[in-house]
Coordinates of C-alpha atoms and ligand atoms in Angstrom, one line a residue:
X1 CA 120.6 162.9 90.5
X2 CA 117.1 163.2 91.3
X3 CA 114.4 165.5 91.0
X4 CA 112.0 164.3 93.7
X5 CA 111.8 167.0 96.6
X6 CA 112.4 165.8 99.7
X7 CA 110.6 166.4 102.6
X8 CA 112.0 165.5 105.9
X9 CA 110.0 165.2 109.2
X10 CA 112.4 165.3 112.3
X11 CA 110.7 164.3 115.7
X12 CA 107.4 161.5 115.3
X13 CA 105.4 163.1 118.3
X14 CA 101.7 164.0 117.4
X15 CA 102.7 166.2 114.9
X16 CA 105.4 164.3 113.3
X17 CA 103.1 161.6 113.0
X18 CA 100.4 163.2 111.9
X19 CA 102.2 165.3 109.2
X20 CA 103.9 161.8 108.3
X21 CA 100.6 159.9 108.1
X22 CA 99.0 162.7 106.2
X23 CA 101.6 162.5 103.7
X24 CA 101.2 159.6 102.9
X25 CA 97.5 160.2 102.4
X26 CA 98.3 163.3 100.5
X27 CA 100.9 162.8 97.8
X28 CA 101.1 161.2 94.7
X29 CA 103.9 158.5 93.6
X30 CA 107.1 160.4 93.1
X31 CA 105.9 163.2 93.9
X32 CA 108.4 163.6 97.2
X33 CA 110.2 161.5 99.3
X34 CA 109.5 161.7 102.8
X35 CA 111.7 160.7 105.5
X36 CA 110.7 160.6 109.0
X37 CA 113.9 161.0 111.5
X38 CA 112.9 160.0 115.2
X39 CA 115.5 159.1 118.1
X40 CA 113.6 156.2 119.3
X41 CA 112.3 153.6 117.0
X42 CA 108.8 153.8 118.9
X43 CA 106.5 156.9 119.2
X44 CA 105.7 157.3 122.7
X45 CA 102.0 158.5 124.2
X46 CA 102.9 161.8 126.0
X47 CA 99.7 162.2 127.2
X48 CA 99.6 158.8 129.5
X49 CA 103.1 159.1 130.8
X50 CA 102.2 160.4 134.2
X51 CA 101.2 157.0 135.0
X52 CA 104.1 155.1 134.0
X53 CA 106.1 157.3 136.0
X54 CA 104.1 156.5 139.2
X55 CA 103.8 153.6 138.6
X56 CA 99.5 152.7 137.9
X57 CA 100.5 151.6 134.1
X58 CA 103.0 149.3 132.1
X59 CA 105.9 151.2 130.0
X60 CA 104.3 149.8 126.9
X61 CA 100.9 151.3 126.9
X62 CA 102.6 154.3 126.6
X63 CA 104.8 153.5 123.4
X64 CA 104.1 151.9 120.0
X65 CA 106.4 150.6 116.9
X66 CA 106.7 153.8 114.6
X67 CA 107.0 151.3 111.8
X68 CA 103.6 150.1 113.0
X69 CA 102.1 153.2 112.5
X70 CA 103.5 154.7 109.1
X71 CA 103.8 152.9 105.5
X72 CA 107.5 152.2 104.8
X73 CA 107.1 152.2 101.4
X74 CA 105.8 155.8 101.3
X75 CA 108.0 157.3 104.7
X76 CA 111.5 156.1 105.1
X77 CA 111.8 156.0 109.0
X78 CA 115.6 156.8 110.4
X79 CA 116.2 156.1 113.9
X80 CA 118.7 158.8 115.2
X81 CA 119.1 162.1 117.3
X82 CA 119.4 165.0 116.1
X83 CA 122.2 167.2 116.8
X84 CA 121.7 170.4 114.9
X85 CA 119.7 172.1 111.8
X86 CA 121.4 174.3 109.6
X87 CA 118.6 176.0 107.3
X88 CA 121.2 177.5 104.9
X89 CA 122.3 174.7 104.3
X90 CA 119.1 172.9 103.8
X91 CA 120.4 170.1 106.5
X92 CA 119.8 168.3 109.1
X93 CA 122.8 166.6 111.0
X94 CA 122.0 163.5 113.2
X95 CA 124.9 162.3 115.7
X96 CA 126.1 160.0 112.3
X97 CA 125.6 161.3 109.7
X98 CA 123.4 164.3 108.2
X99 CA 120.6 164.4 105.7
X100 CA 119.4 166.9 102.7
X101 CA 116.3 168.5 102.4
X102 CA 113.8 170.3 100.5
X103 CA 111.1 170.8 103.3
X104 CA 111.8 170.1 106.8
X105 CA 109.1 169.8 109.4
X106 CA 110.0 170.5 113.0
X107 CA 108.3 168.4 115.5
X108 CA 110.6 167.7 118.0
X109 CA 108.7 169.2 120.4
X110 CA 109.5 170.8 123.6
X111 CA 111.7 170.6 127.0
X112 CA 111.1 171.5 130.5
X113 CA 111.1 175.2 131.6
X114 CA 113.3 175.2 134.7
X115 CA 113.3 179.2 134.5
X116 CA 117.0 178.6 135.5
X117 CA 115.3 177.9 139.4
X118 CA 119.1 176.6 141.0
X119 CA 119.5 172.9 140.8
X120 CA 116.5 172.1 139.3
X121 CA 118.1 170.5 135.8
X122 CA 120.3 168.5 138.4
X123 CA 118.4 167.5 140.9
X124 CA 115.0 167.4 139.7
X125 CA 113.1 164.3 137.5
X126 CA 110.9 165.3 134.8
X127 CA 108.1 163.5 133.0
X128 CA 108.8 164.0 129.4
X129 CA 110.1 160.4 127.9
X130 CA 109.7 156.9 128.3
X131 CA 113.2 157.1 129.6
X132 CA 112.4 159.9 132.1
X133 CA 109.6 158.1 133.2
X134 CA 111.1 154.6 134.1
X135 CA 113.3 156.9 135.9
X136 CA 110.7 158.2 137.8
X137 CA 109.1 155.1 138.7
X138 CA 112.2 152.9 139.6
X139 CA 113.6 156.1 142.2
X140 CA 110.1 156.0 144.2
X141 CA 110.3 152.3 145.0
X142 CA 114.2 152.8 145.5
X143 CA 113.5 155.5 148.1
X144 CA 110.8 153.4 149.9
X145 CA 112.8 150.3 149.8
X146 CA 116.3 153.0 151.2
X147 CA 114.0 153.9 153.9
X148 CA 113.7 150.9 154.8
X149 CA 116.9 150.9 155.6
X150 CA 118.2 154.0 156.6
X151 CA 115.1 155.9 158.2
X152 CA 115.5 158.6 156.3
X153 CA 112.4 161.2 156.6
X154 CA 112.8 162.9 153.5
X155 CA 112.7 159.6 152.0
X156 CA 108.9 159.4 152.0
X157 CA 107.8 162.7 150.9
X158 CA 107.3 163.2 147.3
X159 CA 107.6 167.0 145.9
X160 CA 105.8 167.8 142.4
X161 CA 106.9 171.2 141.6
X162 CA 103.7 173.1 139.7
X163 CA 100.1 172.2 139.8
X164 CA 99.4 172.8 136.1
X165 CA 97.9 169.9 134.0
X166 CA 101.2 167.2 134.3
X167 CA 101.5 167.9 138.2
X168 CA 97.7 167.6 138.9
X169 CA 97.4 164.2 137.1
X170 CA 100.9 163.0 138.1
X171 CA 100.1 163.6 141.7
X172 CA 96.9 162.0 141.4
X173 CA 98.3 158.6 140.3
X174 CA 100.9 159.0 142.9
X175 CA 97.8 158.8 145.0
X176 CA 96.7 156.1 143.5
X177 CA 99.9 154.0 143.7
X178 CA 101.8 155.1 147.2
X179 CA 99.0 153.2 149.3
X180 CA 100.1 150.2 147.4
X181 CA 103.3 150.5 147.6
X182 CA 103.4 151.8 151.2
X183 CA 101.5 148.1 151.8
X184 CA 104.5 146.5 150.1
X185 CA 107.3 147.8 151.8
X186 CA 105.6 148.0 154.6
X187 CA 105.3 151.6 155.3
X188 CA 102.3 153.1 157.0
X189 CA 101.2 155.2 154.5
X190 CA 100.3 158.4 156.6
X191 CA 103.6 158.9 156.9
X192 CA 104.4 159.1 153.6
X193 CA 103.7 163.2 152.0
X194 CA 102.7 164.0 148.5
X195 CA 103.4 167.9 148.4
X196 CA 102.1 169.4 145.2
X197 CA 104.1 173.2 145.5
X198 CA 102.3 175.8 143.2
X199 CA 103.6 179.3 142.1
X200 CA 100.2 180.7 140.7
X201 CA 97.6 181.7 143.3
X202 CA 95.4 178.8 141.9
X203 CA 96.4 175.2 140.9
X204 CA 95.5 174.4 137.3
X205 CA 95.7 178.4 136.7
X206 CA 93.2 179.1 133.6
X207 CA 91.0 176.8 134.0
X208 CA 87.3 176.7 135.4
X209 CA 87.4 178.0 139.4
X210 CA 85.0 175.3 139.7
X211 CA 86.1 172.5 138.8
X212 CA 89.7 173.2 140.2
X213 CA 87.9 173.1 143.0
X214 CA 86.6 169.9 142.8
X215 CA 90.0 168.5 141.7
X216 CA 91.9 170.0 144.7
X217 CA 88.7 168.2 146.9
X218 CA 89.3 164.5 145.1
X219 CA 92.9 164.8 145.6
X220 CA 93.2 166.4 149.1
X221 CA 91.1 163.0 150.2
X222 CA 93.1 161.1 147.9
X223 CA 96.1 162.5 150.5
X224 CA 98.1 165.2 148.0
X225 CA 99.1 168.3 150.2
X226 CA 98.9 171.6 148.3
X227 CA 101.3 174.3 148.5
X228 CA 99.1 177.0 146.9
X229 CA 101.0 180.6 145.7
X230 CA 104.1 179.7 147.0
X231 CA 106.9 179.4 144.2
X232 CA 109.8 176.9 144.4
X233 CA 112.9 178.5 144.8
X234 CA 115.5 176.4 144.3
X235 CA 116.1 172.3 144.5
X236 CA 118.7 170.3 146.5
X237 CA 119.8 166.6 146.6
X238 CA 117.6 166.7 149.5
X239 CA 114.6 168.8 148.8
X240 CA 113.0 172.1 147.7
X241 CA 113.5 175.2 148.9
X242 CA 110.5 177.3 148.9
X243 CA 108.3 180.8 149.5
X244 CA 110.6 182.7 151.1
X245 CA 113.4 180.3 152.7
X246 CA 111.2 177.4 154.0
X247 CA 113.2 173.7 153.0
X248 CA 110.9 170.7 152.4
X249 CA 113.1 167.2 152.8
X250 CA 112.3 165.3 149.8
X251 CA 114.6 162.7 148.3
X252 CA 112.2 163.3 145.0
X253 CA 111.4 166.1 143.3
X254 CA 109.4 165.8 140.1
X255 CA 109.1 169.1 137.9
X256 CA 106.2 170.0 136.2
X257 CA 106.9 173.9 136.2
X258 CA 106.2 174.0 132.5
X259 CA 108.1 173.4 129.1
X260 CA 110.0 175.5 126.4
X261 CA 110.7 174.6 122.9
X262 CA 113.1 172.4 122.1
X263 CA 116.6 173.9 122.1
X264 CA 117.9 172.6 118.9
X265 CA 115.3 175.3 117.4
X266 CA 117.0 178.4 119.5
X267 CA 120.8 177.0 118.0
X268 CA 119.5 176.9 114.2
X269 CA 119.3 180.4 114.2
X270 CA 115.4 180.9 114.1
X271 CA 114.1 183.6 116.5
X272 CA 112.1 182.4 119.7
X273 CA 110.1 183.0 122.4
X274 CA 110.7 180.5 125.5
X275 CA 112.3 178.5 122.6
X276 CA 109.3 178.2 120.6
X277 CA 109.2 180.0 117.1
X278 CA 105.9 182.2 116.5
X279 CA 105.1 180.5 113.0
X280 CA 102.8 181.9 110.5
X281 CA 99.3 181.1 109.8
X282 CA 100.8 178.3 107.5
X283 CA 102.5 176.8 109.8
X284 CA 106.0 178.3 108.7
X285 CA 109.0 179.4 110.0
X286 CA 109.2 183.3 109.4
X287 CA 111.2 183.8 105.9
X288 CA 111.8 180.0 105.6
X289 CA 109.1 178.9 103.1
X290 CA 110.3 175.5 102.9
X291 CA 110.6 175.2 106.8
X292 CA 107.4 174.1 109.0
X293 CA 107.3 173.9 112.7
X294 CA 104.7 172.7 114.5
X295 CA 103.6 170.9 118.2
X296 CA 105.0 172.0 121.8
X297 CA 108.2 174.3 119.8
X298 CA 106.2 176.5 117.4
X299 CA 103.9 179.9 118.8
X300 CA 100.9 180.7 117.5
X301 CA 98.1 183.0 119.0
X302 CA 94.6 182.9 119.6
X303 CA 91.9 185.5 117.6
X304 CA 92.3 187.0 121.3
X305 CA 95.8 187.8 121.1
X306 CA 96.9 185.0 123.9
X307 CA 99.1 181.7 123.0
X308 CA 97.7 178.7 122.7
X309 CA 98.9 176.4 125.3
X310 CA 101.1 173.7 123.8
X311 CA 99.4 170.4 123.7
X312 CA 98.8 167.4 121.6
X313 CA 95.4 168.4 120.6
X314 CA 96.9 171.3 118.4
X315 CA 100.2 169.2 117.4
X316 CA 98.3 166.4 115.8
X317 CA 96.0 169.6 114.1
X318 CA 98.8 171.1 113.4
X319 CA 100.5 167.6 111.7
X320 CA 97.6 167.3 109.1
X321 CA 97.5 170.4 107.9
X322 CA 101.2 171.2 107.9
X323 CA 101.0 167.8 105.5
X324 CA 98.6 169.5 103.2
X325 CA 100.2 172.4 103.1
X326 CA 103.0 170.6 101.9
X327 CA 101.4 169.0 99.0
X328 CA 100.3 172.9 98.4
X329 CA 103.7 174.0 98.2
X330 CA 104.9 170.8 95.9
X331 CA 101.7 171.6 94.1
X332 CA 102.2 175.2 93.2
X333 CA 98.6 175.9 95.0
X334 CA 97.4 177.8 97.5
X335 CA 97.9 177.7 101.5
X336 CA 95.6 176.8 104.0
X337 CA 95.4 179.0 107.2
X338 CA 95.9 177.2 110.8
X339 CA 92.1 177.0 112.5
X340 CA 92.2 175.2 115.7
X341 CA 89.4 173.2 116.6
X342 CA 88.9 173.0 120.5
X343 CA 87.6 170.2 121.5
X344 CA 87.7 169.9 125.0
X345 CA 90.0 169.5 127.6
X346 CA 90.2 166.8 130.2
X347 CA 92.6 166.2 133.5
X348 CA 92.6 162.9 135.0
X349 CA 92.3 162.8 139.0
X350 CA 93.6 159.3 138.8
X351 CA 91.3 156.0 138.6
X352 CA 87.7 156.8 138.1
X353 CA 87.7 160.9 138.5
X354 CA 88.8 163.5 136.1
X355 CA 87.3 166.8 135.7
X356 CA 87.0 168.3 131.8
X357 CA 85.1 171.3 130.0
X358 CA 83.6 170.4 126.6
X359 CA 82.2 173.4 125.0
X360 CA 80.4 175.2 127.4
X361 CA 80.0 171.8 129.8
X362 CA 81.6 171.5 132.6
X363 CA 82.0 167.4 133.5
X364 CA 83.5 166.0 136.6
X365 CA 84.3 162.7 138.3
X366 CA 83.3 159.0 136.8
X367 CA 81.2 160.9 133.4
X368 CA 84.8 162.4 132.8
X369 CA 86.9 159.5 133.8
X370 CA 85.2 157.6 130.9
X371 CA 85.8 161.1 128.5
X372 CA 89.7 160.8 129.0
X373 CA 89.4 157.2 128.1
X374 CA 87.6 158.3 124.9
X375 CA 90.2 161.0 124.1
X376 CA 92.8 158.4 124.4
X377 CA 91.2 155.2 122.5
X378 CA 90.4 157.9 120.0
X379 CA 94.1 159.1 119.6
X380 CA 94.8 155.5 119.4
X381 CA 92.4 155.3 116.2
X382 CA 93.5 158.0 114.4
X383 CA 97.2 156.8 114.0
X384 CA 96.3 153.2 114.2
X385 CA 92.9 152.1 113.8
X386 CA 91.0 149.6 115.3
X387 CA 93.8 147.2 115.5
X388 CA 95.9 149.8 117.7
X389 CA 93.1 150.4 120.3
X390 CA 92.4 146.7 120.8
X391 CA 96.3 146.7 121.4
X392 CA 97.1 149.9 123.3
X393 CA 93.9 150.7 124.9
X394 CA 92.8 150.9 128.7
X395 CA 89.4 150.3 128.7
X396 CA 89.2 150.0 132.6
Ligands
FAD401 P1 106.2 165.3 121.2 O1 104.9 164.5 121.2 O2 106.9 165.6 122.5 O3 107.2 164.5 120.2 C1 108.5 165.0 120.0 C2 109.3 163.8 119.3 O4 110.6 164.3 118.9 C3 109.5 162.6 120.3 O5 109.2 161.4 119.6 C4 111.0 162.7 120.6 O6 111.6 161.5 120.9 C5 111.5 163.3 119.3 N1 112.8 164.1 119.5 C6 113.0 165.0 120.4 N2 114.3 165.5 120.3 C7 114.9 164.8 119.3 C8 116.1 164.8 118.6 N3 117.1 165.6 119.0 N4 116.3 163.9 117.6 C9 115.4 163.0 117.2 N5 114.1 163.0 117.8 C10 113.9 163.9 118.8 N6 98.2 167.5 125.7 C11 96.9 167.3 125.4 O7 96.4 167.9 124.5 N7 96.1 166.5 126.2 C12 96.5 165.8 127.3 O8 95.8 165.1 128.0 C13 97.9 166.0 127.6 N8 98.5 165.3 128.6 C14 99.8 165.4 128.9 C15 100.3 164.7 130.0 C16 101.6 164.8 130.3 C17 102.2 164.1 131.5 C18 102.5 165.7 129.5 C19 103.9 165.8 129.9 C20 102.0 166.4 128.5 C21 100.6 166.3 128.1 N9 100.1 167.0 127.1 C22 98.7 166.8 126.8 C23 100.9 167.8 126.2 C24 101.3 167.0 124.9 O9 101.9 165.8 125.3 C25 102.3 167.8 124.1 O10 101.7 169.0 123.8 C26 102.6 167.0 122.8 O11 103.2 165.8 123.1 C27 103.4 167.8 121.8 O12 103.5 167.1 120.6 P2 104.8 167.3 119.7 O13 104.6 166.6 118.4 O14 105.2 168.8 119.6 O15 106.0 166.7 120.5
NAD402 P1 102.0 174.4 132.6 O1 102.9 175.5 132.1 O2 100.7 174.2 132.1 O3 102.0 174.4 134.2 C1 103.1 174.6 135.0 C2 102.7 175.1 136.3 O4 103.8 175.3 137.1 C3 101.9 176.4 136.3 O5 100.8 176.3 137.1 C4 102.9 177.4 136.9 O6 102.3 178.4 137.7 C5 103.7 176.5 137.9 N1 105.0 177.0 138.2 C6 105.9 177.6 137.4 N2 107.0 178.0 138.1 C7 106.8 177.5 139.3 C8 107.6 177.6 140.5 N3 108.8 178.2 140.5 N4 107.1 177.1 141.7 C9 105.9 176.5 141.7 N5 105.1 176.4 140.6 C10 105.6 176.9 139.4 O7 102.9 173.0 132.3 P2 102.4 171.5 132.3 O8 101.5 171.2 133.4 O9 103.7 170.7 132.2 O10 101.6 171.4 130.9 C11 102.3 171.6 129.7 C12 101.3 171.7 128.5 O11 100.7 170.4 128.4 C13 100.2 172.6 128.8 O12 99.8 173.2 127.6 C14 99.1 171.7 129.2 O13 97.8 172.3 128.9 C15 99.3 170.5 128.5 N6 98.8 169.3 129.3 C16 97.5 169.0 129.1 C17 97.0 168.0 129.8 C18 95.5 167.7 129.6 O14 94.9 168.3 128.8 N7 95.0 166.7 130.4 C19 97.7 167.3 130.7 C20 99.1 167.6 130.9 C21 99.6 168.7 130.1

């Protein structure tokens, strides 16, 4: 039998990537396996799928090979779901078959929060896959081509529930792409409604007043209808209920109230918080030293005392460090403490406007267009190179 520990990575999001690509930096020959178990063969580009779901990009700038992005002579890549961890066991069991470990890494990130709002797990799409977004994009045109046909109102109004950062940049390519459909299926597009219905008494509630205020501006003349401080109650076949009784006729309803950690983490056992697991400074599952979660299902807090909001900035961080970490453990040496490194934030308003804070600077329309495309052609290089953003990247 062998001695080699083995490390096993399950989910190749940002931080399963990153911990897998670091690894392989990281170790030396035999001095762990590493297996990396995904459920697609492809790692998919979270952060562009609000326009494959409305439509303004293709599927496959959104996804990439996983083999093209890891060495398979260092990472053994398994294509499978899986279905439950078992730390006690040191196991991990995928829908056939189940799999050993040494050191597991969590990155299966995280699931919508439907705060158990009626009808929204039925009734409601969610952007959170390739799958959910071809979903998305196939059930707009269907509605507009149905209306075509049956005349049905609700047809063309489109409901996003929550204006945090996914429902402000969905609804902004929704902007961008209803005109062209509307042309298409001939539809005059002022009848059509994009209703963006916000709980909070702000949209995009933390950020700076000011430039939420120039994003609610770009997208109320781009045509989005805001629904400000009004919480969506429940969700029908048909539409939302909202506020305090009021029904909106939608024959879509895309959620972007939020998201949890992934419930395979709650069903292992481990204790959480909205599903995610408040790790230590390591990165660590509390009293699992040989367990590591990290991205959109672990916790961790600020020096203020607040959580840091789950996003693919801190889950790629989180990946290379969770990787050297590892080779610290393997290594018998000491543990490096989790420092996040902010570097900005930046929300798309759809084609040529986006709004972002970079330090202390505040940035807004075309300058901050070209930012995002900079964040994302630089993702692109850090798990691919140059080949990969020649590939994968928008450049326009
Ligand atoms: P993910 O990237 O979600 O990866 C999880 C992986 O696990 C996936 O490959 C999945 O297929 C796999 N998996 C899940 N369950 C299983 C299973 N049972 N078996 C096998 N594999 C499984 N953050 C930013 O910092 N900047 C942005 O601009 C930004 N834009 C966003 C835009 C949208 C529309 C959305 C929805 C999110 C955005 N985020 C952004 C948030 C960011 O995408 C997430 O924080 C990030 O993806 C989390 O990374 P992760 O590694 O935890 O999980
Ligand atoms: P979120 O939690 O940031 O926002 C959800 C929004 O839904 C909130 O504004 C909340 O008040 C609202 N909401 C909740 N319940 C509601 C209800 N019943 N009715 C109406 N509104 C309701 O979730 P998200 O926007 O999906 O973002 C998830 C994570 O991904 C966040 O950490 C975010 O920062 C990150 N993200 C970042 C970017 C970016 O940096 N460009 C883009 C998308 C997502």
């Amino acid at each position: 039998m062998s001695s080699i520990p083995k490390i096993v990575i399950v989910g190749a999001g940002y931080g399963g990537i990153l911990t897998a690509q670091q690894l392989q930096k990281e170790l030396k020959h035999n001095e762990a396996t590493v297996t990396l178990i995904n459920r697609h063969d492809y790692h998919y580009i979270t952060t562009h799928l609000h326009m494959p779901a409305a439509g303004t990009d293709t599927i496959e700038h959104s996804r990439i090979p996983i083999a093209q992005l890891i060495d398979e002579f260092k990472v053994d890549l398994v294509k499978g779901t899986v279905k439950e961890i078992i730390p006690n066991e040191k196991k991990v069991v995928l829908e056939d078959g189940s799999l050993s470990y040494d050191y597991l890494v969590i990155g299966l990130g995280g699931e919508p929060e439907t705060f158990g709002i009626p009808g929204m797990d039925q009734f409601a799409l969610t952007i959170r896959s390739i799958n959910s977004v071809r979903l998305i994009r196939e059930h707009i045109e269907y509605q507009l081509a149905l209306y075509k046909n049956d005349g049905k109102p609700g047809r063309l109004n489109f409901v996003v529930g929550g204006a945090g950062f996914s429902g402000i940049e969905f609804v902004a390519e929704l902007a961008d792409r209803l005109p062209q459909l509307a042309k298409a299926y001939d539809i005059d597009f002022n009848r059509i409604q994009i209703i963006n219905v916000e709980a909070a008494p702000t949209a995009l509630p933390g950020f700076d007043p000011e430039l939420v205020e120039y994003a609610m501006d770009v997208l109320k003349r781009k045509g989005v209808n805001f629904r400000i401080g009004v919480p969506v109650k429940e969700c029908l076949q048909d539409g939302v209920i909202v506020g305090e009784g009021e029904k909106i006729e939608a024959c879509t309803v895309v959620w972007t109230g939020g998201i949890r950690g992934n419930g395979l983490i709650e069903k292992a056992g481990f204790e959480v918080m909205r599903g995610r697991v408040k790790i230590d400074d390591f990165l660590r599952a509390p009293g699992h030293d040989d367990i590591f979660i990290i991205g959109d299902s672990s916790l961790m807090f600020n020096p203020e005392g607040r959580p840091y909001p789950p996003t693919a900035q801190i889950a790629m961080q989180q990946g290379v460090l969770c990787a050297k970490n590892l080779a610290a453990t393997l290594r018998k040496k000491e543990l490096h403490k989790f420092v996040f490194s902010n570097k900005g934030t930046v929300a798309s308003l759809g084609k040529g406007e986006a709004v972002a804070v970079v330090g202390k600077r505040k940035i807004k329309g075309w300058v901050a267009a070209q930012l995002k495309k900079i964040v994302d052609l630089r993702y692109l290089f850090i798990i691919g190179g140059i080949p990969l953003v020649l590939k994968k990247g928008r450049f326009f």
